[in-house]
Amino acid sequence: MGLNLLATLKNHIGDLDRVQRVIKVLGMVNAEPGFENHPSIINGFSDLMVEVFGDAGRAARSAVGMSSLPMNIPVEVEMIVEIR
């Protein structure tokens, strides 16, 4: 998911060096009732953003469970970034 989002972002802005910072991340996890560890699923995405952007990749973050997602995908991530 993270690499796909970075590729889409690069396609739209031309160069990831234009990213000033990651502002907000919303991770939605397709989960069964009773599953409560949604943040651990989104940790990999957050870790990747820090690996790519350094401290500028640390963002406000929400991780929530959903009863379903489109086409039964396991995870959907929304990211807001500031561009130079």
Backbone as numpy.savetxt, mean C-alpha at the origin, in Angstrom:
# Nx Ny Nz CAx CAy CAz Cx Cy Cz
1.55 -6.93 -4.77 0.73 -5.75 -4.77 1.60 -4.49 -4.77
2.61 -4.45 -3.90 3.45 -3.26 -3.80 4.20 -2.96 -5.08
4.77 -3.99 -5.70 5.51 -3.77 -6.94 4.59 -3.31 -8.06
3.38 -3.87 -8.12 2.41 -3.43 -9.12 2.04 -1.97 -8.93
1.84 -1.57 -7.68 1.47 -0.18 -7.41 2.62 0.76 -7.77
3.86 0.36 -7.47 5.02 1.18 -7.84 5.14 1.30 -9.36
4.91 0.21 -10.08 4.97 0.24 -11.54 3.90 1.15 -12.12
2.70 1.10 -11.57 1.62 1.97 -12.02 1.96 3.43 -11.75
2.48 3.70 -10.56 2.87 5.06 -10.20 3.95 5.57 -11.15
4.97 4.76 -11.40 6.05 5.16 -12.31 5.52 5.42 -13.71
4.59 4.60 -14.16 3.99 4.79 -15.48 3.28 6.13 -15.58
2.66 6.56 -14.49 1.89 7.81 -14.51 2.75 9.05 -14.31
3.82 8.95 -13.50 4.61 10.16 -13.21 5.97 10.16 -13.90
6.36 9.04 -14.50 7.59 8.98 -15.27 8.83 8.54 -14.51
8.95 8.91 -13.25 10.15 8.60 -12.47 9.78 8.58 -10.99
10.12 7.50 -10.32 9.79 7.40 -8.89 10.56 8.42 -8.05
11.64 8.99 -8.59 12.36 10.05 -7.87 11.50 11.29 -7.68
10.41 11.39 -8.41 9.50 12.53 -8.24 8.64 12.41 -6.99
8.62 11.24 -6.37 7.82 11.04 -5.15 8.51 11.77 -4.00
7.84 12.76 -3.46 8.35 13.51 -2.30 8.20 12.68 -1.03
7.00 12.08 -0.89 6.74 11.23 0.27 5.45 10.46 0.06
5.33 9.37 0.80 4.08 8.62 0.86 3.29 9.21 2.01
2.08 9.67 1.72 1.27 10.35 2.73 0.39 9.37 3.50
-0.32 8.50 2.77 -1.32 7.63 3.42 -1.42 6.33 2.66
-1.56 5.25 3.41 -1.77 3.92 2.84 -3.00 3.31 3.50
-3.88 2.77 2.68 -5.03 2.01 3.17 -4.92 0.60 2.61
-4.75 -0.36 3.49 -4.67 -1.76 3.09 -5.95 -2.48 3.46
-6.57 -3.11 2.48 -7.81 -3.85 2.69 -7.53 -5.33 2.48
-7.81 -6.12 3.50 -7.50 -7.55 3.49 -8.80 -8.34 3.40
-8.89 -9.20 2.41 -10.05 -10.08 2.25 -9.93 -11.16 3.33
-10.73 -11.07 4.36 -10.54 -11.92 5.54 -11.82 -12.62 5.97
-11.63 -13.76 6.56 -12.73 -14.51 7.16 -13.14 -13.85 8.48
-14.39 -14.01 8.88 -14.79 -13.50 10.20 -13.89 -14.08 11.29
-13.51 -13.24 12.21 -12.66 -13.69 13.31 -11.18 -13.43 13.10
-10.75 -13.21 11.85 -9.35 -12.90 11.60 -9.08 -11.47 12.09
-8.05 -11.29 12.90 -7.80 -9.98 13.51 -6.40 -9.45 13.27
-5.63 -10.09 12.42 -4.23 -9.69 12.26 -3.99 -8.96 10.94
-4.91 -8.11 10.55 -4.82 -7.39 9.28 -3.53 -6.58 9.15
-3.08 -5.89 10.20 -1.85 -5.10 10.05 -0.64 -5.94 9.62
-0.54 -7.16 10.08 0.62 -7.98 9.70 0.63 -8.29 8.21
-0.53 -8.35 7.59 -0.62 -8.60 6.16 -0.11 -7.40 5.38
-0.38 -6.20 5.86 0.00 -4.98 5.16 1.43 -4.55 5.49
2.04 -5.15 6.50 3.41 -4.79 6.87 4.39 -4.93 5.71
4.24 -5.96 4.90 5.14 -6.14 3.76 5.09 -4.98 2.80
3.89 -4.45 2.56 3.75 -3.29 1.69 4.46 -2.08 2.30
4.22 -1.84 3.58 4.85 -0.70 4.25 6.37 -0.84 4.24
6.87 -2.04 4.49 8.31 -2.27 4.47 8.90 -1.98 3.10
8.19 -2.35 2.04 8.66 -2.09 0.68 8.73 -0.59 0.41
7.72 0.16 0.85 7.74 1.61 0.62 8.94 2.26 1.32
9.28 1.80 2.51 10.45 2.33 3.22 11.73 1.90 2.51
11.76 0.69 1.99 12.94 0.22 1.25 13.17 1.07 0.00
12.09 1.42 -0.69 12.20 2.18 -1.94 12.43 3.67 -1.68
11.69 4.25 -0.74 11.70 5.71 -0.54 12.41 6.16 0.73
12.93 5.25 1.52 13.57 5.62 2.79 12.52 6.15 3.76
12.92 7.09 4.61 11.98 7.64 5.59 10.77 8.29 4.93
10.91 8.75 3.69 9.78 9.34 2.97 8.71 8.30 2.65
9.03 7.02 2.82 8.06 5.95 2.59 7.24 5.61 3.82
7.57 6.22 4.97 6.79 5.98 6.20 5.54 6.86 6.13
4.38 6.22 6.21 3.13 6.94 6.00 2.13 6.64 7.10
1.13 7.50 7.20 -0.05 7.15 7.99 -0.65 5.92 7.34
-1.13 4.98 8.14 -1.57 3.72 7.56 -2.78 3.17 8.29
-3.68 2.61 7.51 -4.81 1.86 8.05 -4.80 0.49 7.41
-5.11 -0.53 8.19 -5.23 -1.89 7.68 -6.56 -2.44 8.20
-7.44 -2.77 7.28 -8.78 -3.20 7.67 -9.14 -4.52 6.99
-10.03 -5.25 7.63 -10.54 -6.49 7.07 -11.83 -6.23 6.31
-11.98 -6.92 5.21 -13.18 -6.80 4.37 -13.79 -8.19 4.22
-15.11 -8.22 4.12 -15.77 -9.52 3.93 -15.61 -10.02 2.50
-15.32 -9.12 1.57 -15.04 -9.51 0.18 -14.33 -8.36 -0.52
-13.62 -8.70 -1.57 -12.96 -7.72 -2.44 -13.27 -8.11 -3.88
-13.15 -7.18 -4.83 -13.46 -7.50 -6.23 -12.69 -8.72 -6.73
-13.36 -9.58 -7.45 -12.78 -10.79 -8.03 -12.10 -11.67 -6.98
-12.53 -11.51 -5.73 -12.02 -12.30 -4.61 -10.50 -12.16 -4.41
-9.94 -10.98 -4.79 -8.51 -10.77 -4.58 -8.21 -10.75 -3.09
-7.01 -11.17 -2.68 -6.71 -11.25 -1.24 -6.46 -9.90 -0.58
-5.86 -8.96 -1.33 -5.48 -7.67 -0.75 -5.66 -6.57 -1.78
-6.13 -5.42 -1.33 -6.18 -4.22 -2.16 -5.54 -3.10 -1.35
-4.69 -2.31 -2.01 -4.00 -1.22 -1.33 -4.23 0.07 -2.09
-4.55 1.11 -1.33 -4.69 2.47 -1.86 -3.57 3.30 -1.25
-2.90 4.10 -2.08 -1.78 4.89 -1.58 -1.90 6.32 -2.11
-1.65 7.28 -1.23 -1.61 8.69 -1.61 -0.17 9.14 -1.46
0.38 9.74 -2.52 1.76 10.23 -2.48 1.80 11.71 -2.84
2.83 12.38 -2.35 3.11 13.76 -2.73 4.18 13.73 -3.81
3.94 14.45 -4.91 4.85 14.47 -6.05 5.56 15.81 -6.12
6.84 15.77 -6.47 7.63 17.00 -6.67 7.25 17.62 -7.99
